[in-house]
mmCIF file of N, CA and C in Angstrom:
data_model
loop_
_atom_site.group_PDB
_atom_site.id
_atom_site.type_symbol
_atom_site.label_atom_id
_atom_site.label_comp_id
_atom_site.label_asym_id
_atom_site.label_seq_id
_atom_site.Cartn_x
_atom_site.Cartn_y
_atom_site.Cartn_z
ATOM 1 N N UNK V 280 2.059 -19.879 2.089
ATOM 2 C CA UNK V 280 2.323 -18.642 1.369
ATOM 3 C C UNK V 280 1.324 -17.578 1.797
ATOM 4 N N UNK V 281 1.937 -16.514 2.010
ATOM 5 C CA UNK V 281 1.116 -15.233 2.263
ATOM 6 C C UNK V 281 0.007 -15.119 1.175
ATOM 7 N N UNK V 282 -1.229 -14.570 1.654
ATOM 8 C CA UNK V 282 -2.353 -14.125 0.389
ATOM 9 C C UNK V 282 -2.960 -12.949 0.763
ATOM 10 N N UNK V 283 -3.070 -11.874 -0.306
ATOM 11 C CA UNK V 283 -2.834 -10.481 -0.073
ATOM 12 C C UNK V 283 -4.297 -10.283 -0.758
ATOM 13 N N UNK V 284 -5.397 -9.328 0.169
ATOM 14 C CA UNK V 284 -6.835 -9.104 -0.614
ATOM 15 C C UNK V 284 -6.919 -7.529 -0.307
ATOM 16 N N UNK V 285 -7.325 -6.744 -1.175
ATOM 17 C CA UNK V 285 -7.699 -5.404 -0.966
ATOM 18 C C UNK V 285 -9.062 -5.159 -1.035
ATOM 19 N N UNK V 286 -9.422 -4.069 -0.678
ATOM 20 C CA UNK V 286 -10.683 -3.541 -0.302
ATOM 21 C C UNK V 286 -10.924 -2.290 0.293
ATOM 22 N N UNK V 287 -11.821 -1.519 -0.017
ATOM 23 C CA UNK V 287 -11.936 -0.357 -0.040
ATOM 24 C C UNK V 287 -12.074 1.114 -0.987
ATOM 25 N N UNK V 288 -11.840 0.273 -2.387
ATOM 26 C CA UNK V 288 -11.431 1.493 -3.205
ATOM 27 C C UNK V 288 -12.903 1.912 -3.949
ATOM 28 N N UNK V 289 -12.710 2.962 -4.547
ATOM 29 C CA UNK V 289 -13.994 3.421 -5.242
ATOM 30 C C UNK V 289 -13.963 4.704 -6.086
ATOM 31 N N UNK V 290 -14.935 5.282 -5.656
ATOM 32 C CA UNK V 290 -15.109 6.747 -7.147
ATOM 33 C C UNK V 290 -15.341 7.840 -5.600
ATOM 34 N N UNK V 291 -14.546 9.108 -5.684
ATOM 35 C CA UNK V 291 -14.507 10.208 -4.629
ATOM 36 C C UNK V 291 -14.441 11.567 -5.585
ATOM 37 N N UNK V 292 -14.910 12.382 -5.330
ATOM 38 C CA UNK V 292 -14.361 13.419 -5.538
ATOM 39 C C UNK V 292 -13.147 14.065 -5.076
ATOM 40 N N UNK V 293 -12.699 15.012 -6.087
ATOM 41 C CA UNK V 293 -11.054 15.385 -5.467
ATOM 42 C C UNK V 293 -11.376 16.324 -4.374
ATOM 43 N N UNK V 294 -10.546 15.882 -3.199
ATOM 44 C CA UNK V 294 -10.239 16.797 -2.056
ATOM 45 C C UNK V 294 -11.069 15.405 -0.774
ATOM 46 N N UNK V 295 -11.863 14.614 -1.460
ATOM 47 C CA UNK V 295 -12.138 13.419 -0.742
ATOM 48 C C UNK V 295 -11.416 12.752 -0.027
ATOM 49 N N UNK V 296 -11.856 11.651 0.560
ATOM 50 C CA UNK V 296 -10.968 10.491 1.090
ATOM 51 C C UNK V 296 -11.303 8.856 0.669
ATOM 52 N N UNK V 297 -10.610 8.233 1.046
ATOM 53 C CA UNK V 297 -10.907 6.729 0.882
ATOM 54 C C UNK V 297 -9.763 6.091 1.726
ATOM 55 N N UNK V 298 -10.367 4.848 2.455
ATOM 56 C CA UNK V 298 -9.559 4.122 2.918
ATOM 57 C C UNK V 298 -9.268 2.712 2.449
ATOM 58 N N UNK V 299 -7.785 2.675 1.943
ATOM 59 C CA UNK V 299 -8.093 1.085 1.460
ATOM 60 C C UNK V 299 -7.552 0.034 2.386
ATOM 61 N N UNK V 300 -8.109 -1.104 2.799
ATOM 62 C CA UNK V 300 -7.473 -1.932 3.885
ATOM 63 C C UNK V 300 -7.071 -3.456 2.744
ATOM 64 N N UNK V 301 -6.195 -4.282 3.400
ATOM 65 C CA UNK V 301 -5.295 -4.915 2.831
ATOM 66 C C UNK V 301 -5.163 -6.328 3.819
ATOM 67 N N UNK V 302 -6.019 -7.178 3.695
ATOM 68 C CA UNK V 302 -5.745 -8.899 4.847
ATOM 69 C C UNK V 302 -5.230 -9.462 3.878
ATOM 70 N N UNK V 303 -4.497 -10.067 5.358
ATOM 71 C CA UNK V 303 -3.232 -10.868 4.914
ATOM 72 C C UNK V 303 -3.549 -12.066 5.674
ATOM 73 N N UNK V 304 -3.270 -13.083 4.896
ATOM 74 C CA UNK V 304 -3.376 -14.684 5.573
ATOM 75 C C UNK V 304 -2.118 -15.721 5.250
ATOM 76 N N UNK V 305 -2.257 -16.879 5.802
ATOM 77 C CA UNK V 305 -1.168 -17.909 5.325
ATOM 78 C C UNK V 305 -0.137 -17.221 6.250
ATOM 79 N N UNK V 306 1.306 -17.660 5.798
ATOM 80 C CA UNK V 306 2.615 -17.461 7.050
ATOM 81 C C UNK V 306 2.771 -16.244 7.210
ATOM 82 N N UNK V 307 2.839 -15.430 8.512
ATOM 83 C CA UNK V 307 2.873 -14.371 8.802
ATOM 84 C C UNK V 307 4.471 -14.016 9.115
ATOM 85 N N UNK V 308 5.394 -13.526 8.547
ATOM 86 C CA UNK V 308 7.039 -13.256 8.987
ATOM 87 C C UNK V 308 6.962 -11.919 9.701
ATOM 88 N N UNK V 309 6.860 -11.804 10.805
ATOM 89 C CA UNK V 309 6.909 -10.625 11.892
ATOM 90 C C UNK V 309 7.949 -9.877 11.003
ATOM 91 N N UNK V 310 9.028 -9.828 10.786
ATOM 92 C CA UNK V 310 10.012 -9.049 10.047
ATOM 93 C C UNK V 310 9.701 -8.133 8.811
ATOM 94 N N UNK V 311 8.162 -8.585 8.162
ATOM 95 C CA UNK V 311 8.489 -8.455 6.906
ATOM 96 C C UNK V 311 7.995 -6.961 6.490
ATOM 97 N N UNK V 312 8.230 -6.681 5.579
ATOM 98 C CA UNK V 312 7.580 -5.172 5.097
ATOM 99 C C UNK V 312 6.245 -5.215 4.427
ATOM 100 N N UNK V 313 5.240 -4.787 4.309
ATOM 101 C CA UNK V 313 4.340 -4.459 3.485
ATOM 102 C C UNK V 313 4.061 -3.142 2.943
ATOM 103 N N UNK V 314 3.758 -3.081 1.906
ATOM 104 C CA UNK V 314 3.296 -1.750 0.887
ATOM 105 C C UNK V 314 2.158 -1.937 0.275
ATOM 106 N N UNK V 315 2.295 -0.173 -0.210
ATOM 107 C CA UNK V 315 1.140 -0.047 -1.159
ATOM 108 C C UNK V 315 1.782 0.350 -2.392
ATOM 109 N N UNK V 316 0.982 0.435 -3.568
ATOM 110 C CA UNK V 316 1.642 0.546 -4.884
ATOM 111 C C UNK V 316 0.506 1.066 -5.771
ATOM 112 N N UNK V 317 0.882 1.932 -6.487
ATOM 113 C CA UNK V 317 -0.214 1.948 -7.398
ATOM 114 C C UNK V 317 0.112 1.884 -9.374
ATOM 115 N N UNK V 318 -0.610 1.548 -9.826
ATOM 116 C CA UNK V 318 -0.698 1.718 -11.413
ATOM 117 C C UNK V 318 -1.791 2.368 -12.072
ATOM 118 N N UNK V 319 -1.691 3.114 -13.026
ATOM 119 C CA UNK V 319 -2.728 3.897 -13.767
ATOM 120 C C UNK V 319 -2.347 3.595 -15.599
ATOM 121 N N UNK V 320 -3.441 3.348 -16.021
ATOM 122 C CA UNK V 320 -3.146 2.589 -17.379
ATOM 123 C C UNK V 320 -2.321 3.578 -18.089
ATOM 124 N N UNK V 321 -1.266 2.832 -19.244
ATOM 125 C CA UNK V 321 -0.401 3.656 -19.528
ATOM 126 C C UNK V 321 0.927 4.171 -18.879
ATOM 127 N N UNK V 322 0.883 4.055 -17.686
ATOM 128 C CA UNK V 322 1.863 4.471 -16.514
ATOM 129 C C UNK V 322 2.594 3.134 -16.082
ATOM 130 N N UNK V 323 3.565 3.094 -15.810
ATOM 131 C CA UNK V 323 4.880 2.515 -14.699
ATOM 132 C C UNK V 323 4.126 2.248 -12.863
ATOM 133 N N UNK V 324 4.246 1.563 -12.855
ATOM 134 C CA UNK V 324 4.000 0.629 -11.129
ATOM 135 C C UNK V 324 4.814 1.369 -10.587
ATOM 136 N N UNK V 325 4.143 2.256 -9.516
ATOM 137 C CA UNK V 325 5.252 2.861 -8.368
ATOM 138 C C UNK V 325 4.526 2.974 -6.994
ATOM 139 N N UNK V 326 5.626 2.847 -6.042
ATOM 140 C CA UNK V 326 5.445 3.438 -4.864
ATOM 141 C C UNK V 326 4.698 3.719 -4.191
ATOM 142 N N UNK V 327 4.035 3.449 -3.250
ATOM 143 C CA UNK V 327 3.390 4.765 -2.456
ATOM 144 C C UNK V 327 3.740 4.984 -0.970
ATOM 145 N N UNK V 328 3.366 3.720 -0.497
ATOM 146 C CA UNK V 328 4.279 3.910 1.292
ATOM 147 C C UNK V 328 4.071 2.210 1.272
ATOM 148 N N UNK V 329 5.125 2.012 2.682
ATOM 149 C CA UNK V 329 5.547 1.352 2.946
ATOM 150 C C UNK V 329 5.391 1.038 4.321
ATOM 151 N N UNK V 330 5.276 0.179 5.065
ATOM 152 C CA UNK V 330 5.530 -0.132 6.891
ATOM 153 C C UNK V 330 6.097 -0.816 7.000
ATOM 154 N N UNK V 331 7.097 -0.957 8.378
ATOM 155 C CA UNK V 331 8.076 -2.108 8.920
ATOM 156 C C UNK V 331 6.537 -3.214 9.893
ATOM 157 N N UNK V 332 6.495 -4.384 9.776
ATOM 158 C CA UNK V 332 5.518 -5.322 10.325
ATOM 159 C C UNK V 332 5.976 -5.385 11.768
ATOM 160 N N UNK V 333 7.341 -5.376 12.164
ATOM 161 C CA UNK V 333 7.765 -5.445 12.873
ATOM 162 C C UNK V 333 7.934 -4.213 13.985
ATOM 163 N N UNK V 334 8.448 -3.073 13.506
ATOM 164 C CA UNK V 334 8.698 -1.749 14.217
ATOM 165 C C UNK V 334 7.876 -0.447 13.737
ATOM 166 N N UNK V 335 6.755 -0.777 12.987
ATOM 167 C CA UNK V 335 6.157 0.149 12.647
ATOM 168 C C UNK V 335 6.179 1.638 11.900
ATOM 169 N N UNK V 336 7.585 1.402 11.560
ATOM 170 C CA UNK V 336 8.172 2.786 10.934
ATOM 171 C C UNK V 336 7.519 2.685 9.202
ATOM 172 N N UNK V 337 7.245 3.861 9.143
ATOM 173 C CA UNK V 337 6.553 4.327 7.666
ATOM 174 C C UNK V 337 7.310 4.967 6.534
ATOM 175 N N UNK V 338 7.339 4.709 5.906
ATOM 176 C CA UNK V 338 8.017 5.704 4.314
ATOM 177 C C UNK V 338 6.857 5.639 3.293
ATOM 178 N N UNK V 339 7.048 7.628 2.942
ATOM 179 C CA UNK V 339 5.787 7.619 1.703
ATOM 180 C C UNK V 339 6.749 8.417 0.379
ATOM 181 N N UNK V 340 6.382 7.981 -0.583
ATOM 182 C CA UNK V 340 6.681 8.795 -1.823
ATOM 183 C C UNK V 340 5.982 10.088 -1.765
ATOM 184 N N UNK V 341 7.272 10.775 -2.270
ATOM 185 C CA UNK V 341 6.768 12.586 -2.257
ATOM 186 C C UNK V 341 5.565 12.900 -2.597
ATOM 187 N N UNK V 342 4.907 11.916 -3.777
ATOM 188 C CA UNK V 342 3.877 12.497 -4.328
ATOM 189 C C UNK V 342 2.298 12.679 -3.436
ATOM 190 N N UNK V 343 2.698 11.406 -2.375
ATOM 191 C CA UNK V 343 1.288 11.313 -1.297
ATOM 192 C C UNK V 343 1.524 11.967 -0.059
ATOM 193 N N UNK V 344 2.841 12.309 0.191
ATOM 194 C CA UNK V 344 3.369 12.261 1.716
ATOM 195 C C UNK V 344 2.641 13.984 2.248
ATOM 196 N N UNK V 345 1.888 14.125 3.563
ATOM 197 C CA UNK V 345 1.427 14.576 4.322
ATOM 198 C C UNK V 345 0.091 14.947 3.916
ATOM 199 N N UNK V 346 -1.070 13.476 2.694
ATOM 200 C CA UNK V 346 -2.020 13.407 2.232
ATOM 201 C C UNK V 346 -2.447 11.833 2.662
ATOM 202 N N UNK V 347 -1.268 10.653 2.772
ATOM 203 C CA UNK V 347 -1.710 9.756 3.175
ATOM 204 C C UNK V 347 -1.083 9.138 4.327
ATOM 205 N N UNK V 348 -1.525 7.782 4.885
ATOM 206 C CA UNK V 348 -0.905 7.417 6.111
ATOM 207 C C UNK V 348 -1.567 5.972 5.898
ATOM 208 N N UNK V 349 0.158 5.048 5.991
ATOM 209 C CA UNK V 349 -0.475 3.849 6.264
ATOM 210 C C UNK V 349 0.276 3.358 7.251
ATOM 211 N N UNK V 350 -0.935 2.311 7.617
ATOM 212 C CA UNK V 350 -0.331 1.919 9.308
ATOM 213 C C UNK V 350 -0.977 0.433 9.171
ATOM 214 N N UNK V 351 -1.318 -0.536 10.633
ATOM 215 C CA UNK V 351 -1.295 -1.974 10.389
ATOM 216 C C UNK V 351 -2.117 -1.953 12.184
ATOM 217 N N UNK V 352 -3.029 -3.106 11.920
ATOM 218 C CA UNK V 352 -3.502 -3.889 13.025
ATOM 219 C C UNK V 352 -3.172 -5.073 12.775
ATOM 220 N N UNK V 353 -1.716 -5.313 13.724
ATOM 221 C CA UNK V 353 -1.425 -6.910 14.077
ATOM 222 C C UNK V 353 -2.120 -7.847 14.241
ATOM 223 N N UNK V 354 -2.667 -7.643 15.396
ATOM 224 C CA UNK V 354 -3.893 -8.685 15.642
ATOM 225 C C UNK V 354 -4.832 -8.873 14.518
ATOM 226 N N UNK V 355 -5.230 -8.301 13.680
ATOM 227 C CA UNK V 355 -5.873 -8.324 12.075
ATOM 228 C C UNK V 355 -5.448 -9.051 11.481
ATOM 229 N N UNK V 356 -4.070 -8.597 11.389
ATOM 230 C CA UNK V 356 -3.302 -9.046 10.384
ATOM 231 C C UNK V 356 -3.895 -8.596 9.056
ATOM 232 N N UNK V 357 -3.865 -6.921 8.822
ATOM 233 C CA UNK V 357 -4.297 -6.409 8.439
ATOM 234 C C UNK V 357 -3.594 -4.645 8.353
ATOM 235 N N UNK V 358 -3.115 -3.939 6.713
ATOM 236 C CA UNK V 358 -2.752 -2.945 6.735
ATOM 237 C C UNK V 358 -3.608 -2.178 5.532
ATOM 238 N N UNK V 359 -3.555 -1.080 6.425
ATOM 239 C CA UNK V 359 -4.538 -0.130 5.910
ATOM 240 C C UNK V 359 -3.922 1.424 5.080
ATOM 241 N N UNK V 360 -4.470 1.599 4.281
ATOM 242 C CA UNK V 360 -4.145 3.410 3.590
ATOM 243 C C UNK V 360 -4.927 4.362 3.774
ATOM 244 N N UNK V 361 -4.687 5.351 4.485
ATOM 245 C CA UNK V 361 -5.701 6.386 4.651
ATOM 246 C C UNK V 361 -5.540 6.963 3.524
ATOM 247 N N UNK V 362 -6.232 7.860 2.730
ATOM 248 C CA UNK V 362 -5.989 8.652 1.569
ATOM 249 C C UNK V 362 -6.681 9.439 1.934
ATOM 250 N N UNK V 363 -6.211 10.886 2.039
ATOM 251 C CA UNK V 363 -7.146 12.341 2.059
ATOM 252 C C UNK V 363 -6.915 13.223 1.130
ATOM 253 N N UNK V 364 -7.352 14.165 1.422
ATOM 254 C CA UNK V 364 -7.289 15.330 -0.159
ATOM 255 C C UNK V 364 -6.533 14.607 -1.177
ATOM 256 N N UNK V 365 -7.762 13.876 -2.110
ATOM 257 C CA UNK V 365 -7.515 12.880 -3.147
ATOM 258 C C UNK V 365 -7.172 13.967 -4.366
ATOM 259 N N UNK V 366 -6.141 13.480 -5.293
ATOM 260 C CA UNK V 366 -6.269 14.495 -6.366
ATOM 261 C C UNK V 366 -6.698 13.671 -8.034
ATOM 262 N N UNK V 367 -6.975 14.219 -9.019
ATOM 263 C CA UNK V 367 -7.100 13.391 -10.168
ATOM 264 C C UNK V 367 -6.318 12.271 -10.617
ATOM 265 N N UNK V 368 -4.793 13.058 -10.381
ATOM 266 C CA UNK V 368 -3.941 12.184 -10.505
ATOM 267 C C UNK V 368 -3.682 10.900 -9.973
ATOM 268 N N UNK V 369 -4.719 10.846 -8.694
ATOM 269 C CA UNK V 369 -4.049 9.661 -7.785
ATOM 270 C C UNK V 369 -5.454 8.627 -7.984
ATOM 271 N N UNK V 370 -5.950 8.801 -9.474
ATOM 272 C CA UNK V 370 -6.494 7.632 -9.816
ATOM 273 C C UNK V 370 -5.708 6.115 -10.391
ATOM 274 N N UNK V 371 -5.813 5.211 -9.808
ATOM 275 C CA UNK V 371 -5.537 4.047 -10.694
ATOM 276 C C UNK V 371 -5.496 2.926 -9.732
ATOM 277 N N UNK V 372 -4.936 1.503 -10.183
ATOM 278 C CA UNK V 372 -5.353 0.423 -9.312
ATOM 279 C C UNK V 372 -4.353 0.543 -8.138
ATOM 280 N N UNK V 373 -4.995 0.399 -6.919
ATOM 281 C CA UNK V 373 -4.208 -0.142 -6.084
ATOM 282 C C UNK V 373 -3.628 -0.981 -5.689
ATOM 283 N N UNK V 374 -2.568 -1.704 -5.125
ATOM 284 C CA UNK V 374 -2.140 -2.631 -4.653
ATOM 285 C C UNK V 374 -1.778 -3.163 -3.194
ATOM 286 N N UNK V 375 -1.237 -3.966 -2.612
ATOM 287 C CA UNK V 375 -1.171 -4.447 -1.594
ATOM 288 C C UNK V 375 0.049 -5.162 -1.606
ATOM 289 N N UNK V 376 1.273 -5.243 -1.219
ATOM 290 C CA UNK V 376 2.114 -6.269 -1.275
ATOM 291 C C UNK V 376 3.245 -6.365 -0.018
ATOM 292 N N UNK V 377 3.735 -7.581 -0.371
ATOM 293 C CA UNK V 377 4.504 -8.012 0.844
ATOM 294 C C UNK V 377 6.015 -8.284 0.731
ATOM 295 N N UNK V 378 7.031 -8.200 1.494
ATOM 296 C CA UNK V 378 8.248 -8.550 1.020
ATOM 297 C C UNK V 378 8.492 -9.665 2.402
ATOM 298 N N UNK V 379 9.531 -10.622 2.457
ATOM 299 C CA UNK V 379 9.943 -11.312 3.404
ATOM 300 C C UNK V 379 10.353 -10.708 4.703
ATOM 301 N N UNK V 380 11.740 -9.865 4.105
ATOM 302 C CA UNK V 380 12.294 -8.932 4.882
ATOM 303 C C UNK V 380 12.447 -7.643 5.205
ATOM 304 N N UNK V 381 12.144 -7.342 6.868
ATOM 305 C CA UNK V 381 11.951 -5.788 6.949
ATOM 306 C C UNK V 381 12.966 -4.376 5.888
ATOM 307 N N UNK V 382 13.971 -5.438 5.851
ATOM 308 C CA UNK V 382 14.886 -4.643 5.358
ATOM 309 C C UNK V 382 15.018 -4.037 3.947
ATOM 310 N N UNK V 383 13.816 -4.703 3.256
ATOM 311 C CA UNK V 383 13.245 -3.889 2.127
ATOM 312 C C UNK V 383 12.397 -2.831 1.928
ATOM 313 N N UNK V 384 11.770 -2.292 3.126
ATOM 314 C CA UNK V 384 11.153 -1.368 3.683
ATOM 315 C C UNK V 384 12.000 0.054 3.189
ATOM 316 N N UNK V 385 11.239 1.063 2.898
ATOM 317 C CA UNK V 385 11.837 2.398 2.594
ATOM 318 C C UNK V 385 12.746 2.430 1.263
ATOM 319 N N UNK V 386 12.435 1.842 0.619
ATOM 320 C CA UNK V 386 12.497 1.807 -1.554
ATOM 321 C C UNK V 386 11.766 1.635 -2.137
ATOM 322 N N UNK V 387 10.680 1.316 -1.529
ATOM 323 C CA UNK V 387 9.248 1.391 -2.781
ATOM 324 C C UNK V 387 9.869 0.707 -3.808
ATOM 325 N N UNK V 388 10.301 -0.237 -4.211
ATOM 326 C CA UNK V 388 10.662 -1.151 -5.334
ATOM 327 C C UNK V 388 9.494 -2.050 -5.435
ATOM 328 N N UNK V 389 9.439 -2.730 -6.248
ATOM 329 C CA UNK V 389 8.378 -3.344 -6.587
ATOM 330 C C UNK V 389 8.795 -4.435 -7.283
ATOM 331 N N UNK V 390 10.116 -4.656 -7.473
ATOM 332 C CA UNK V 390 11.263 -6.024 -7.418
ATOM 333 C C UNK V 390 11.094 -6.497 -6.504
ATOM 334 N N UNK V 391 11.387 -5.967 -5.120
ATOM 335 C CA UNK V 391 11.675 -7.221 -4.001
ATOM 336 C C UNK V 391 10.320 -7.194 -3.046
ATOM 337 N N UNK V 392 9.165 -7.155 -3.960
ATOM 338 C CA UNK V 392 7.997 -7.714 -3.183
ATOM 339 C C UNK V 392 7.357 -8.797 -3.777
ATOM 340 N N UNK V 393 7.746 -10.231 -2.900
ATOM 341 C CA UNK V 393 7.392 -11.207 -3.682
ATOM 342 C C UNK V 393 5.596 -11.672 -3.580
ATOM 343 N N UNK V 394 4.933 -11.332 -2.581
ATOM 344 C CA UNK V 394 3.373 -11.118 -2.575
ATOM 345 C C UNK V 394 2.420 -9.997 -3.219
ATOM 346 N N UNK V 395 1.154 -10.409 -3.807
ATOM 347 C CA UNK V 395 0.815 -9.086 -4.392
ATOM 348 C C UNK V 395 -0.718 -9.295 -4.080
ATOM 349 N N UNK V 396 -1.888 -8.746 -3.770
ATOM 350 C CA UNK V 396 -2.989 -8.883 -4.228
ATOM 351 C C UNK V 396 -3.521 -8.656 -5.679
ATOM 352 N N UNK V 397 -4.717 -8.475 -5.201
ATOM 353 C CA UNK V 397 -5.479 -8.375 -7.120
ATOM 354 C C UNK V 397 -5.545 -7.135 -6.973
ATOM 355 N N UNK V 398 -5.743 -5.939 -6.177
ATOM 356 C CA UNK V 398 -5.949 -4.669 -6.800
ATOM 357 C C UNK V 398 -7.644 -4.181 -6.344
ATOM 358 N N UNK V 399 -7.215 -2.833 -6.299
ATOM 359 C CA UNK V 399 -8.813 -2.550 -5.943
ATOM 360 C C UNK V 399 -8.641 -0.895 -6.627
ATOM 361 N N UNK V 400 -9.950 -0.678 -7.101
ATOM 362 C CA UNK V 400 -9.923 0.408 -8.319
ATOM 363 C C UNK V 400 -9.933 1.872 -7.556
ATOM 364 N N UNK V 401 -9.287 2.701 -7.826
ATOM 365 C CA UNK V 401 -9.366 4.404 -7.025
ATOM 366 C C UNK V 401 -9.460 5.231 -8.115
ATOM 367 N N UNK V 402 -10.715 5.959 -7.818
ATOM 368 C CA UNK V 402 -11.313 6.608 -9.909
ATOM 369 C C UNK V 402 -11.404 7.656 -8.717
ATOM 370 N N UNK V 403 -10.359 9.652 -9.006
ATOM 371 C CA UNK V 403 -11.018 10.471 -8.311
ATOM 372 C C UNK V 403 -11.169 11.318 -9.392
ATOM 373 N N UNK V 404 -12.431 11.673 -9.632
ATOM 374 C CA UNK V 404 -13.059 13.494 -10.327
ATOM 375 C C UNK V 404 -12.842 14.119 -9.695
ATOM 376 N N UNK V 405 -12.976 15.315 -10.643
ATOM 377 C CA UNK V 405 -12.956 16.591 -10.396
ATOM 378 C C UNK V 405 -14.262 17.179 -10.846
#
C-alpha cells in the first residue's frame, strides 16, 4: 500500500511563499493521480491541484490557480506544491493524496482518493 508523508508547512506572512513536498512509498501505479487538498477548521475538504503521475498534466482550483504550481520528481517519488503570494485565507491543513487511476485526475474530489497523509499545518498572517 502506498504511504503518503507531508512536509514543509509553517507560519508566512501574506504575499509569502511555502513549499510543501509530499513522499510517497510502498506500490508505486505509474497511472495514478496525486493531489493536494486542503481543510481549515469549520470548513469542507476541498481541492487544490492535482497531477497526472504518468503524463504530467496539472489542474488547479480557481481559488490558487496562477499563485500555485504542483509538479513531481519521479525518481523521488515525490510531489511537491509551490505556494506564492499566500493569502489569509489559504490557511489550514494540508494534504497529500493519491488515487489508483490517472483518470481521476482534474475533479479535485476527495471521494476517489483512496491514500491520504497526516497533514502538515499552513498558518498565513497578515
Amino acid at each position: 500500500q502506498v504511504q503518503l508523508v507531508e512536509s514543509g508547512g509553517g507560519s508566512v506572512q501574506a504575499g509569502g511563499s511555502l513549499r510543501l513536498s509530499c513522499s510517497a512509498s510502498g506500490i508505486i501505479i505509474d497511472s495514478k493521480c496525486m493531489g493536494w487538498f486542503r481543510q481549515a477548521p469549520g470548513k469542507e475538504r476541498e481541492g487544490v491541484a492535482d497531477i497526472s503521475w504518468s503524463s504530467g498534466s496539472t489542474y488547479y482550483a480557481d481559488s490558487v490557480k496562477g499563485r500555485f504550481t504542483i509538479s513531481q520528481d519521479k525518481a523521488k517519488n515525490t510531489v511537491y506544491l509551490q505556494m506564492n503570494s499566500l493569502k489569509p485565507e489559504d490557511t489550514a491543513m494540508y494534504y497529500c493524496a493519491a488515487a489508483e487511476l490517472s483518470w481521476y485526475c482534474r475533479t479535485l474530489r476527495a471521494g476517489v482518493f483512496g491514500y491520504w497523509g497526516q497533514g502538515t499545518q499552513v498558518t498565513v498572517s497578515s
